Amino acid sequence: MRIFFVLPLMLVGLAGCSTVEPPISDPVFEVGTGTWRFEELGDGQPVDLIRGAQGGWHVWVAVRGNAVEDGDMVIIETERADGAGTVQRVELQPNFDPENNAGFRNYLGWPAMLDGVDCLVGELLRVRATLVGADGTMMTSERDILVMAGADPPPACAQ
Amino acid sequence: MNLRQLLPAALALVSAGAYAPTAHACGGFFCNNSQPVNQAAERIIFSQNADGSTTAVIQVQYSGPSESFSWMLPVVGSPDISVSSNAALAAAQNASNPQYTLTTVVEGDCDNGGGGILRSAGAEDSSTNAPPSAMDPEVNVVNSGSVGPYDFVIISVDPSASDVALVATEWLQENEYDVSELGRDRLVPYLESGMNLLAFRLTKGRDAGAIRPVVLNFGEGLPSIPLRPTAAAATDDMGIMVFVVGESRAIPANYLDLELNEAAINWLQPNSNYGDVVTQAANEAGGQGFVTEFAGDSSMFEDAIYPEFVASQWESIQELEGFQLVRQSAGLFQGWDGFSDVILAEVTKPAEISEEDWNANPINYIFSAEIDFTGLSSESFINRVQGEVVDPVLETAALFAGNRTVTRFFTTMSPDEMTMDPVFDFNAELEQEVSNLHTATRTIECSRGVMQQDATWRVEFENGVTVRGESTNWPLADIDTLPAMRTSRRVGTTGEGEIVTDNSAQIISTINENNRSHPRNFGSGLFAGGVCSVSAVGASQGAGSLVMLLGLVGLVALRRRNA
């Protein structure tokens, strides 16, 4: 009786010694859109221009990652996908939301202002986000979105 | 921008007791208090107009030399510019301040007596300075002029300039807009996107006391606060209060929507730590969140800003002449922006008063000095008061007309948190009313042998949470011990949004721990302890009575066994 109870304990002990830590999932960093939740973007996906009351139009840019940390920097760049025009770039040190159930931390609702927006309607806009970690490691995600006029369209392109 | 912001001022028990004697009158101690919190903040009103345009009323807070004052705003095109009145913004704030009402009940009799139930800006256009000259080919002057106490200029900068921000700030400096302390880099995104810069300075001869809110009429689009340029000269934990008027309740489109932990507020003196609680909550949310302090019908604001009794009195006063006209006008409008300027312009300075003293506070002498009113033009005086003092308030009041919805937001932010401009949108599916009135009941637990001011008490909130304490101290005022934010969520233009952080469990746990440390004092060294004093939520007096009874039964059973 006593031997019966001892052996299973020994087996349990040995089983604990051979436990293997599950592998860490690959780090993911992704650019998308959305203000109150992250919305994935596909290349060529239509995105509305949003007009601000002070004038000017922007598109909402969001990022998410499963390996982001407080203090990481995010660089957001926008430019015409055909390379014409200038690159607009901003460096941010965002306050990411806490990790959600899917394991991601989001940064939502960045209003990416655009240059020459009147001639962007119907064109592809490249949105690129780069995550720069404290150790200098970088991850980049980009999408080419189709700019739509939205509810309050800009003036017609003069060109 | 060379803007000095004023620092913002800083804006219950375990139930289940087995002892439930009749409640008595308060007797003057721990009486009900109903206290509005009145936090200092930079105030902004956004009103979506019927034609889709947006009107913004922006209060500017500044302390410093008048010649160093300047204020900048990125804009598109050339918006209409006028001035409002601090009195209007103050009235809007007073009409919607969060109010904490604690109804106090006393149970039992303390040694010092028992208790009872107790229930606690018209646009001038008289440029005296030469209009600014563009000179720099990369800068175009879109518009310039004077409004109220300000000179203003709107410039556009060639987006292809090698350093757009440097070009803009150098031009403004050369044209006597002191922007030396502005963080130029923060202007770059706006200028590179083709926006113009609107800059204000005080007109020569005006002092900082003349600063009054600015009114800008924009085109269509979502209201947004250009916070990033503000960061250059903001102080830590700067209060930002936003009123958004529209057809439905407004939401912070890209900031978090915060719900405060009400137990963290000092209900005995809510003004003492309300601002700190908001600051802590905003910090817990990463520095970019707003508390919705009020949402409801806009009509009451219109009357609060320009009350009917003021309109009636002003109408009567206009029938008067001479010193009666001036003095009664002063009695009604002396605190309103622009009234001093009217006095200086229309009333002859008393001979015995120096120019400096008269200019500093003319209203002071209206009632006390010998003034010659024979040269006063009543018509001119009345027109000036109407145009420069009353109309700016009326126009701000009109922004709230039409039974629309006003949403009031409040937060505090530090410069390092001002990295994203908040944008506001509307959500007609949310609960459209958010009350600024908060109530709770405090029961003082009196017993013989206990002085009332030393008695324990419990505060029961409407959500069922109970906080225990004693004397005049709010036990949870040390907010480092529990979250100031109950929940944060992200809200869109439809639906209820999604919770990002929910601190409810941690809050309850901390309250429970606090309540265990404030057991009921029955006097004569008897304290209620153990299970009776533990639960913060939902415990009823009946449940506590059952526990005590079981305890007594157990004690009797044990003694019989040992006998």
XYZ file of C-alpha atoms in Angstrom:
722
model
C 0.000 0.000 0.000
C 2.725 2.411 0.924
C 4.814 1.552 -2.122
C 1.747 2.198 -4.298
C 1.459 5.718 -2.889
C 5.164 6.432 -3.150
C 5.653 5.490 -6.778
C 3.032 7.841 -8.239
C 4.605 10.671 -6.249
C 7.991 9.865 -7.719
C 6.495 9.781 -11.185
C 4.829 13.139 -10.613
C 8.146 14.569 -9.470
C 9.914 13.296 -12.549
C 7.148 14.635 -14.784
C 7.639 18.103 -13.280
C 11.347 18.040 -14.059
C 10.702 17.439 -17.719
C 8.186 20.343 -18.185
C 9.006 22.434 -21.299
C 8.156 26.129 -21.526
C 5.823 26.860 -24.458
C 7.544 28.774 -27.287
C 7.046 32.573 -27.373
C 4.936 33.552 -30.351
C 6.663 35.582 -33.038
C 6.554 39.316 -32.470
C 3.951 41.059 -34.593
C 3.655 44.741 -35.414
C 0.952 45.937 -37.754
C -0.376 49.222 -39.111
C -4.101 49.664 -39.501
C -6.792 52.206 -38.864
C -9.478 52.969 -36.291
C -10.049 55.192 -33.286
C -11.781 52.988 -30.760
C -10.662 49.592 -31.984
C -7.945 48.365 -34.266
C -9.119 47.795 -37.809
C -6.944 45.787 -40.121
C -6.044 47.227 -43.474
C -5.422 45.474 -46.719
C -3.569 46.909 -49.674
C -5.956 48.880 -51.831
C -8.553 49.126 -49.086
C -10.642 52.339 -49.216
C -10.192 54.698 -46.279
C -12.182 57.898 -45.824
C -10.623 61.287 -45.314
C -11.718 62.857 -42.043
C -12.152 66.577 -41.911
C -11.116 68.518 -38.815
C -13.074 71.591 -37.802
C -9.987 73.797 -37.994
C -9.679 72.717 -41.550
C -7.395 70.076 -42.904
C -8.034 66.449 -43.553
C -6.480 63.371 -42.086
C -6.774 59.634 -42.114
C -6.934 57.657 -38.929
C -3.854 55.517 -38.367
C -3.566 52.838 -35.714
C -0.871 50.331 -34.839
C -0.810 47.199 -32.746
C 1.845 44.798 -31.582
C 2.294 41.848 -29.295
C 5.816 42.782 -28.272
C 5.577 46.525 -27.741
C 6.694 48.150 -24.558
C 6.221 51.512 -22.927
C 8.970 53.763 -24.190
C 9.070 52.280 -27.683
C 8.952 54.802 -30.479
C 6.642 54.641 -33.474
C 7.410 56.482 -36.692
C 4.435 57.102 -38.962
C 5.062 58.090 -42.545
C 2.628 58.832 -45.315
C 3.361 59.417 -48.981
C 1.767 58.862 -52.332
C 2.276 55.270 -53.357
C 3.499 56.426 -56.770
C 6.330 58.319 -55.113
C 5.163 61.750 -56.190
C 5.017 64.435 -53.526
C 6.720 64.505 -50.157
C 6.938 62.062 -47.293
C 5.232 63.262 -44.163
C 6.778 61.783 -41.102
C 6.112 62.008 -37.409
C 7.886 60.342 -34.506
C 5.777 59.345 -31.552
C 6.351 57.820 -28.176
C 2.867 56.444 -27.778
C 1.024 55.319 -24.683
C -0.086 51.908 -25.809
C -3.314 50.504 -24.401
C -2.919 47.552 -22.022
C -2.649 44.122 -23.583
C -6.009 42.890 -24.784
C -7.398 39.387 -24.879
C -5.713 38.723 -28.192
C -2.331 39.592 -26.761
C -1.990 42.899 -28.560
C -1.340 46.403 -27.324
C -2.964 49.027 -29.479
C -2.233 52.661 -30.229
C -5.339 54.062 -31.834
C -6.685 57.223 -33.374
C -3.574 58.960 -34.677
C -4.754 61.712 -37.062
C -2.225 61.536 -39.874
C -2.447 64.889 -41.619
C -1.866 64.865 -45.325
C -0.242 67.265 -47.742
C -1.980 68.042 -51.003
C -5.054 66.189 -49.849
C -7.206 67.637 -52.608
C -5.281 65.611 -55.171
C -5.151 62.472 -53.070
C -8.767 61.457 -53.464
C -8.904 58.308 -55.532
C -5.166 57.771 -55.236
C -3.153 55.217 -53.313
C -1.532 56.510 -50.153
C 1.269 54.506 -48.574
C 1.019 54.411 -44.807
C 4.100 53.072 -43.086
C 4.598 52.527 -39.379
C 7.922 51.598 -37.843
C 8.340 50.396 -34.290
C 11.694 51.212 -32.754
C 12.407 49.364 -29.539
C 14.573 50.624 -26.748
C 17.296 48.248 -27.900
C 17.154 49.695 -31.402
C 15.339 46.786 -33.000
C 12.883 47.868 -35.652
C 9.745 46.411 -37.153
C 7.933 47.998 -40.056
C 4.456 47.560 -41.440
C 3.014 49.372 -44.437
C -0.173 49.401 -46.427
C -1.257 51.177 -49.602
C -4.729 52.523 -48.951
C -7.180 54.005 -51.423
C -8.038 57.520 -50.270
C -11.743 58.277 -50.392
C -13.363 61.708 -50.128
C -15.359 60.967 -46.993
C -18.385 62.829 -45.678
C -16.743 66.264 -46.006
C -14.588 66.078 -49.119
C -11.750 68.480 -49.861
C -11.920 70.807 -52.849
C -11.378 69.248 -56.219
C -7.813 68.790 -57.307
C -6.603 71.884 -59.152
C -3.980 70.051 -61.185
C 3.596 80.276 -28.245
C 4.672 81.986 -25.076
C 1.836 80.934 -22.862
C 1.982 80.467 -19.118
C -0.791 78.210 -17.978
C -2.133 78.521 -14.488
C -1.863 75.337 -12.512
C -5.234 73.779 -12.041
C -6.669 73.810 -8.538
C -7.543 70.569 -7.202
C -11.943 70.174 -8.412
C -19.085 55.305 3.287
C -18.753 51.814 5.414
C -19.169 48.161 5.528
C -22.778 47.514 5.951
C -23.974 44.313 7.611
C -23.954 45.732 11.076
C -26.245 43.890 13.420
C -27.025 47.051 15.338
C -29.667 49.229 13.693
C -31.230 51.680 16.122
C -33.531 54.488 15.096
C -31.912 57.344 13.179
C -31.842 60.746 14.883
C -31.141 64.330 13.855
C -27.596 65.403 13.068
C -27.455 67.948 15.840
C -25.128 70.224 13.945
C -22.240 67.809 13.532
C -21.369 66.019 10.315
C -24.235 67.756 8.645
C -25.120 67.254 5.047
C -22.895 68.882 2.578
C -23.637 69.489 -1.008
C -20.511 70.810 -2.582
C -19.781 71.635 -6.187
C -16.211 71.113 -7.298
C -14.872 74.110 -9.194
C -11.600 73.210 -10.814
C -9.472 75.705 -12.666
C -8.871 74.750 -16.263
C -8.414 76.057 -19.746
C -11.931 76.031 -21.111
C -13.067 75.442 -24.660
C -16.529 75.336 -26.199
C -17.123 73.602 -29.509
C -20.534 74.072 -31.061
C -21.614 72.339 -34.225
C -23.812 74.785 -36.047
C -26.859 74.010 -38.123
C -24.954 74.598 -41.343
C -22.324 72.059 -40.351
C -19.709 74.599 -39.403
C -18.087 74.631 -35.985
C -17.673 77.547 -33.639
C -14.928 77.342 -31.041
C -14.668 79.555 -27.975
C -11.211 79.219 -26.510
C -10.207 80.641 -23.176
C -6.629 81.712 -22.872
C -5.005 81.659 -19.460
C -1.854 83.630 -19.077
C 0.245 85.202 -16.382
C 3.299 87.183 -17.338
C 4.356 90.389 -19.040
C 1.801 91.584 -21.533
C 4.484 92.245 -24.134
C 5.501 88.589 -23.997
C 2.002 87.272 -24.612
C 1.379 85.449 -27.828
C -0.852 82.589 -28.778
C -0.899 80.486 -31.921
C -3.298 78.117 -33.572
C -2.953 76.157 -36.801
C -5.945 76.768 -39.062
C -6.960 76.288 -42.658
C -7.876 79.349 -44.591
C -8.971 82.397 -42.646
C -11.656 81.737 -40.045
C -13.911 84.447 -38.679
C -12.469 85.793 -35.432
C -14.184 87.573 -32.560
C -14.002 87.595 -28.767
C -16.144 86.202 -26.020
C -16.192 86.756 -22.287
C -14.684 84.868 -19.394
C -17.988 85.445 -17.638
C -19.728 83.299 -20.248
C -17.328 80.414 -19.825
C -17.469 80.709 -16.052
C -21.256 80.563 -16.182
C -21.183 77.468 -18.380
C -18.818 75.814 -15.943
C -20.857 76.775 -12.885
C -24.006 75.387 -14.495
C -22.447 71.962 -14.889
C -19.898 71.528 -12.115
C -19.842 68.050 -10.596
C -21.725 68.214 -7.321
C -21.266 65.757 -4.472
C -24.123 65.529 -1.990
C -23.694 63.523 1.169
C -26.893 62.915 3.119
C -26.010 62.294 6.745
C -27.978 60.117 9.131
C -27.061 59.380 12.738
C -27.809 56.003 14.265
C -28.088 55.725 17.983
C -26.983 58.214 20.577
C -23.505 59.516 21.081
C -22.381 61.110 24.304
C -22.740 64.646 22.870
C -26.277 64.249 21.565
C -28.059 62.289 18.939
C -28.697 63.033 15.381
C -31.362 62.909 12.771
C -31.894 62.895 9.138
C -30.472 65.857 7.365
C -30.762 66.657 3.818
C -26.205 69.277 1.824
C -16.549 88.049 -26.420
C -18.077 91.977 -30.722
C -15.137 92.253 -32.933
C -13.425 95.604 -33.293
C -11.538 96.304 -36.434
C -9.533 99.392 -35.546
C -5.962 98.522 -36.373
C -3.644 101.134 -34.966
C -0.504 99.283 -36.018
C 0.634 98.958 -39.591
C -0.329 95.605 -41.034
C 2.511 93.085 -40.962
C 4.528 92.824 -44.090
C 5.247 89.459 -45.619
C 8.676 90.400 -47.053
C 9.814 86.759 -46.790
C 8.768 85.154 -50.092
C 8.076 81.918 -48.268
C 5.456 83.599 -46.051
C 2.109 84.929 -47.190
C -0.077 87.078 -44.946
C -3.564 85.679 -45.388
C -5.299 88.063 -43.023
C -4.515 90.447 -40.185
C -6.353 92.862 -37.940
C -7.438 93.564 -34.409
C -10.186 92.034 -32.351
C -10.900 92.867 -28.738
C -7.580 93.397 -26.975
C -5.621 91.480 -29.606
C -3.780 92.008 -32.819
C -3.830 88.924 -34.987
C -2.256 87.658 -38.158
C -2.834 84.568 -40.258
C 0.141 83.436 -42.287
C 0.737 80.637 -44.699
C 4.170 79.175 -45.213
C 5.388 77.547 -48.397
C 5.281 73.826 -47.484
C 8.364 73.221 -49.608
C 10.494 75.542 -47.475
C 13.471 73.752 -46.016
C 12.356 74.405 -42.432
C 8.732 75.519 -42.400
C 8.576 75.999 -38.660
C 11.730 78.115 -38.580
C 10.435 80.280 -41.413
C 7.139 80.801 -39.607
C 8.570 81.567 -36.185
C 11.270 83.872 -37.520
C 8.685 85.837 -39.441
C 6.427 86.120 -36.403
C 9.326 87.240 -34.203
C 10.269 89.898 -36.731
C 6.685 91.130 -36.678
C 6.607 91.359 -32.866
C 4.801 88.144 -32.067
C 6.917 86.736 -29.274
C 7.120 83.024 -30.036
C 10.632 82.569 -28.746
C 9.683 79.767 -26.379
C 7.560 77.836 -28.788
C 8.670 74.328 -29.589
C 9.032 74.836 -33.323
C 9.107 71.161 -34.144
C 5.527 70.781 -32.979
C 4.334 73.092 -35.732
C 5.942 71.075 -38.498
C 3.142 68.515 -39.077
C 0.561 71.284 -39.375
C 2.612 73.489 -41.681
C 3.758 70.655 -43.896
C 0.133 69.643 -44.396
C -0.595 73.097 -45.738
C -2.302 74.632 -42.702
C -1.911 78.307 -41.860
C -0.865 79.792 -38.558
C -3.126 82.171 -36.668
C -1.173 84.209 -34.122
C -2.406 86.638 -31.491
C -0.608 89.259 -29.432
C -1.923 91.960 -27.156
C -2.406 95.293 -28.836
C 0.171 97.840 -27.659
C -0.970 99.479 -24.488
C -3.165 96.594 -23.410
C -2.211 94.569 -20.386
C -2.604 90.907 -19.594
C -5.753 91.665 -17.637
C -7.525 92.386 -20.906
C -7.096 88.835 -22.174
C -10.464 87.350 -23.000
C -11.642 84.224 -24.811
C -11.318 84.057 -28.571
C -14.137 82.918 -30.863
C -13.280 81.210 -34.116
C -15.769 80.096 -36.719
C -14.507 77.218 -38.744
C -15.957 75.268 -41.589
C -17.299 71.769 -41.365
C -15.409 69.040 -39.576
C -14.817 67.358 -36.247
C -13.821 69.528 -33.297
C -10.206 69.048 -32.324
C -7.824 70.684 -29.887
C -4.352 71.424 -31.243
C -2.616 70.267 -28.085
C 0.792 69.532 -29.509
C 1.802 73.185 -29.916
C 0.363 73.897 -26.471
C 2.832 71.545 -24.846
C 5.705 73.932 -25.356
C 4.531 76.246 -22.610
C 2.076 74.168 -20.619
C 2.580 73.260 -16.981
C 2.222 69.818 -15.465
C -1.298 68.540 -14.938
C -2.909 71.425 -16.788
C -6.699 71.304 -16.579
C -8.549 71.095 -19.878
C -12.320 71.471 -19.857
C -14.227 71.024 -23.098
C -17.896 71.670 -23.796
C -19.137 70.093 -27.031
C -22.580 71.099 -28.276
C -24.265 69.020 -30.926
C -27.268 66.941 -31.812
C -26.193 64.060 -29.580
C -23.734 63.203 -26.859
C -20.123 63.775 -27.777
C -17.311 61.291 -27.295
C -13.548 61.580 -27.320
C -12.931 59.912 -30.648
C -9.274 59.060 -30.151
C -8.804 59.451 -26.428
C -9.981 57.112 -23.699
C -13.310 57.677 -21.998
C -12.685 57.494 -18.249
C -14.989 56.650 -15.384
C -13.755 57.791 -11.989
C -13.618 55.659 -8.890
C -16.042 57.680 -6.772
C -14.684 56.200 -3.584
C -11.368 57.918 -4.237
C -13.016 61.331 -3.993
C -13.054 62.886 -0.555
C -16.805 63.121 -0.100
C -16.346 65.113 3.081
C -14.461 67.803 1.153
C -14.767 66.990 -2.539
C -13.058 70.184 -3.673
C -9.944 69.109 -1.816
C -9.003 66.235 -4.065
C -11.328 66.005 -7.060
C -8.700 67.446 -9.377
C -6.102 65.050 -7.989
C -8.413 62.103 -8.608
C -8.910 63.167 -12.210
C -5.172 63.639 -12.649
C -4.457 60.223 -11.194
C -7.137 58.618 -13.359
C -5.769 60.291 -16.473
C -2.258 59.120 -15.578
C -3.512 55.573 -15.044
C -4.945 55.798 -18.545
C -1.615 56.759 -20.013
C -2.237 60.480 -19.940
C -4.759 60.640 -22.773
C -8.282 60.292 -21.472
C -11.286 62.459 -20.633
C -13.846 62.189 -17.868
C -17.394 62.924 -19.011
C -18.664 65.171 -16.224
C -21.997 66.080 -17.760
C -24.178 65.372 -20.749
C -27.648 66.780 -21.190
C -29.876 69.419 -22.635
C -28.163 72.589 -23.766
C -31.047 74.965 -23.008
C -30.204 75.552 -19.382
C -26.752 76.779 -20.391
C -28.212 79.518 -22.527
C -30.041 80.972 -19.546
C -27.112 80.346 -17.208
C -24.763 82.301 -19.446
C -27.120 85.218 -20.096
C -29.853 85.022 -17.464
C -33.240 86.542 -18.038
C -32.851 88.798 -14.996
C -29.680 90.316 -16.485
C -31.436 90.962 -19.774
C -34.325 92.549 -17.947
C -32.127 94.757 -15.783
C -30.019 95.872 -18.732
C -33.139 96.845 -20.606
C -34.259 98.977 -17.665
C -30.834 100.539 -17.193
C -30.827 101.782 -20.769
C -33.636 104.175 -19.835
C -31.263 106.009 -17.500
C -28.721 108.711 -18.170
C -25.575 110.163 -16.694
C -24.149 108.777 -13.495
C -27.196 106.546 -12.902
C -26.638 104.874 -16.256
C -22.938 104.323 -15.623
C -23.159 103.233 -12.011
C -26.026 100.845 -12.502
C -24.312 99.398 -15.555
C -21.211 98.938 -13.430
C -23.252 97.183 -10.794
C -24.451 94.695 -13.412
C -21.393 94.257 -15.634
C -18.326 95.137 -13.590
C -17.019 91.576 -13.748
C -17.563 91.204 -17.468
C -14.784 91.426 -20.022
C -14.639 94.714 -21.854
C -16.576 96.849 -19.360
C -13.483 98.588 -18.034
C -12.553 99.492 -21.586
C -15.961 101.075 -22.091
C -15.533 103.165 -18.958
C -12.098 104.301 -20.083
C -13.452 105.240 -23.468
C -16.668 106.975 -22.419
C -16.190 108.413 -18.929
C -14.006 111.411 -18.069
C -11.209 110.610 -15.648
C -11.610 112.314 -12.278
C -9.036 115.090 -11.954
C -7.683 113.874 -8.637
C -6.988 110.345 -9.899
C -3.725 109.604 -11.677
C -3.745 108.293 -15.204
C -2.094 105.078 -14.040
C -4.608 104.392 -11.276
C -7.542 105.234 -13.526
C -6.347 102.938 -16.307
C -5.654 100.121 -13.866
C -9.164 99.990 -12.403
C -11.618 102.623 -13.606
C -14.642 100.792 -12.211
C -13.220 101.245 -8.745
C -13.646 105.012 -9.061
C -17.124 105.017 -10.592
C -18.674 104.718 -7.150
C -16.126 106.582 -5.065
C -14.693 109.503 -6.986
C -16.143 112.818 -8.137
C -16.756 112.258 -11.823
C -18.043 114.797 -14.307
C -20.743 112.982 -16.278
C -21.974 116.051 -18.147
C -20.024 115.124 -21.246
C -21.212 111.527 -21.262
C -23.061 110.409 -24.379
C -25.635 107.941 -23.110
C -26.227 106.573 -26.575
C -22.539 105.994 -27.196
C -22.081 104.422 -23.766
C -25.028 102.078 -24.221
C -23.924 101.054 -27.704
C -20.420 100.276 -26.483
C -21.654 98.240 -23.559
C -23.998 96.350 -25.843
C -21.394 95.700 -28.515
C -18.276 95.081 -26.465
C -19.643 93.610 -23.257
C -23.099 92.128 -23.743
C -23.082 90.839 -27.312
C -20.030 88.579 -26.856
C -21.825 86.918 -23.953
C -25.097 86.707 -25.885
C -23.347 85.136 -28.847
C -21.726 82.533 -26.638
C -25.064 81.813 -24.981
C -26.607 81.354 -28.410
C -24.212 78.484 -29.100
C -26.233 76.482 -26.586
C -29.633 77.334 -28.015
C -31.995 74.873 -29.547
C -32.396 72.034 -27.057
C -29.334 70.219 -28.255
C -26.947 68.107 -26.214
C -24.010 69.492 -24.286
C -21.235 67.186 -23.206
C -18.674 68.435 -20.751
C -15.278 66.740 -20.595
C -12.466 67.308 -18.157
C -8.925 66.052 -17.863
C -5.496 67.178 -16.813
C -2.449 66.759 -18.984
C 1.253 67.403 -18.729
C 3.412 68.510 -21.631
C 4.903 65.070 -22.203
C 1.381 63.679 -22.625
C 0.365 66.240 -25.265
C 1.495 64.094 -28.155
C -1.826 63.604 -29.912
C -4.549 66.162 -30.588
C -7.871 64.993 -29.150
C -10.722 64.856 -31.646
C -14.387 64.780 -30.646
C -17.237 63.043 -32.440
C -20.825 62.135 -31.589
C -22.621 58.944 -30.602
C -26.415 58.932 -30.559
C -26.584 55.349 -29.267
C -24.964 55.994 -25.914
C -26.959 57.030 -22.878
C -27.467 60.688 -23.745
C -27.577 62.013 -20.208
C -24.740 61.985 -17.718
C -25.595 63.687 -14.466
C -23.154 65.989 -12.703
C -24.998 65.317 -9.438
C -23.542 62.575 -7.264
C -25.227 61.427 -4.068
C -24.371 59.104 -1.235
C -25.619 58.494 2.285
C -23.452 58.596 5.360
C -24.621 56.948 8.541
C -22.829 58.000 11.700
C -22.731 55.069 14.091
C -23.350 56.517 17.502
C -23.078 54.665 20.779
C -22.936 55.654 24.386
C -19.372 56.266 25.414
C -18.522 57.609 21.970
C -18.357 61.254 20.999
C -20.093 61.943 17.711
C -17.052 63.543 16.131
C -15.087 60.384 16.928
C -17.760 57.921 15.865
C -17.309 55.545 13.002
C -19.488 56.014 9.976
C -20.319 54.258 6.746
C -20.956 55.894 3.375
C -23.166 53.957 1.014
C -22.966 54.791 -2.678
C -25.749 54.342 -5.172
C -23.867 51.461 -6.813
C -23.944 49.461 -3.571
C -20.356 50.088 -2.526
C -19.861 51.032 1.120
C -16.862 52.788 2.593
C -16.190 52.891 6.329
C -14.349 55.613 8.145
C -14.367 57.723 11.245
C -14.149 61.279 12.392
C -13.616 63.863 9.654
C -11.112 61.901 7.617
C -11.890 60.313 4.304
C -9.958 57.039 4.603
C -9.373 56.604 0.872
C -8.083 60.107 0.177
C -4.590 58.697 -0.129
C -5.252 57.663 -3.679
C -1.960 55.880 -4.119
C -3.601 52.956 -2.360
C -6.338 52.396 -4.890
C -7.064 53.194 -8.525
C -8.589 56.569 -9.260
C -9.977 55.217 -12.503
C -12.700 52.610 -12.311
C -12.844 51.901 -16.036
C -11.468 53.212 -19.274
C -13.044 52.467 -22.600
C -12.774 53.349 -26.239
C -15.978 54.591 -27.798
C -16.861 55.029 -31.430
C -19.733 56.757 -33.149
C -22.038 53.795 -32.599
C -22.526 51.304 -29.812
C -21.205 51.253 -26.280
C -17.542 50.893 -27.151
C -15.112 48.492 -25.507
C -13.684 48.427 -22.013
C -9.908 48.733 -22.065
C -9.210 48.618 -18.330
C -11.539 47.599 -15.500
C -10.192 48.225 -11.999
C -13.408 47.296 -10.196
C -12.003 44.176 -8.541
C -8.930 45.982 -7.245
C -11.066 48.833 -5.976
C -13.376 46.501 -4.075
C -10.426 44.652 -2.613
C -8.837 47.883 -1.395
C -12.104 49.139 0.055
C -12.620 45.852 1.872
C -9.186 46.132 3.380
C -9.947 49.680 4.472
C -13.282 48.704 5.947
C -11.678 45.965 8.022
C -9.533 48.635 9.628
C -12.567 50.732 10.618
C -14.782 48.395 12.604
C -17.790 49.845 14.323
C -17.085 51.335 17.738
C -19.876 50.341 20.132
C -18.314 52.285 22.960
C -16.951 50.860 26.211
C -14.238 49.055 24.246
C -16.624 46.936 22.194
C -15.913 46.794 18.464
C -17.667 44.948 15.682
C -15.075 42.823 14.004
C -14.715 39.856 11.774
C -17.145 39.083 9.053
C -19.638 41.794 10.026
C -17.323 44.610 8.899
C -15.773 43.086 5.806
C -17.903 43.186 2.725
C -17.834 46.416 0.663
C -20.554 45.434 -1.713
C -24.021 44.106 -1.211
C -23.768 43.021 2.400
C -26.934 43.772 4.226
C -27.617 44.418 7.820
C -29.724 41.281 7.853
C -26.829 39.120 6.782
C -24.671 40.632 9.459
C -27.315 39.987 12.058
C -27.423 36.326 11.028
C -23.668 36.000 11.389
C -23.716 37.544 14.847
C -26.574 35.281 15.883
C -24.741 32.189 14.656
C -21.708 33.331 16.543
C -23.662 33.612 19.752
C -25.268 30.213 19.176
C -21.844 28.704 18.601
C -20.556 30.285 21.793
C -23.460 28.920 23.820
C -22.993 25.447 22.321
C -19.297 25.464 23.163
C -19.937 26.455 26.762
C -22.528 23.699 27.185
C -20.041 21.121 25.791
C -17.377 22.286 28.214
C -19.745 22.305 31.113
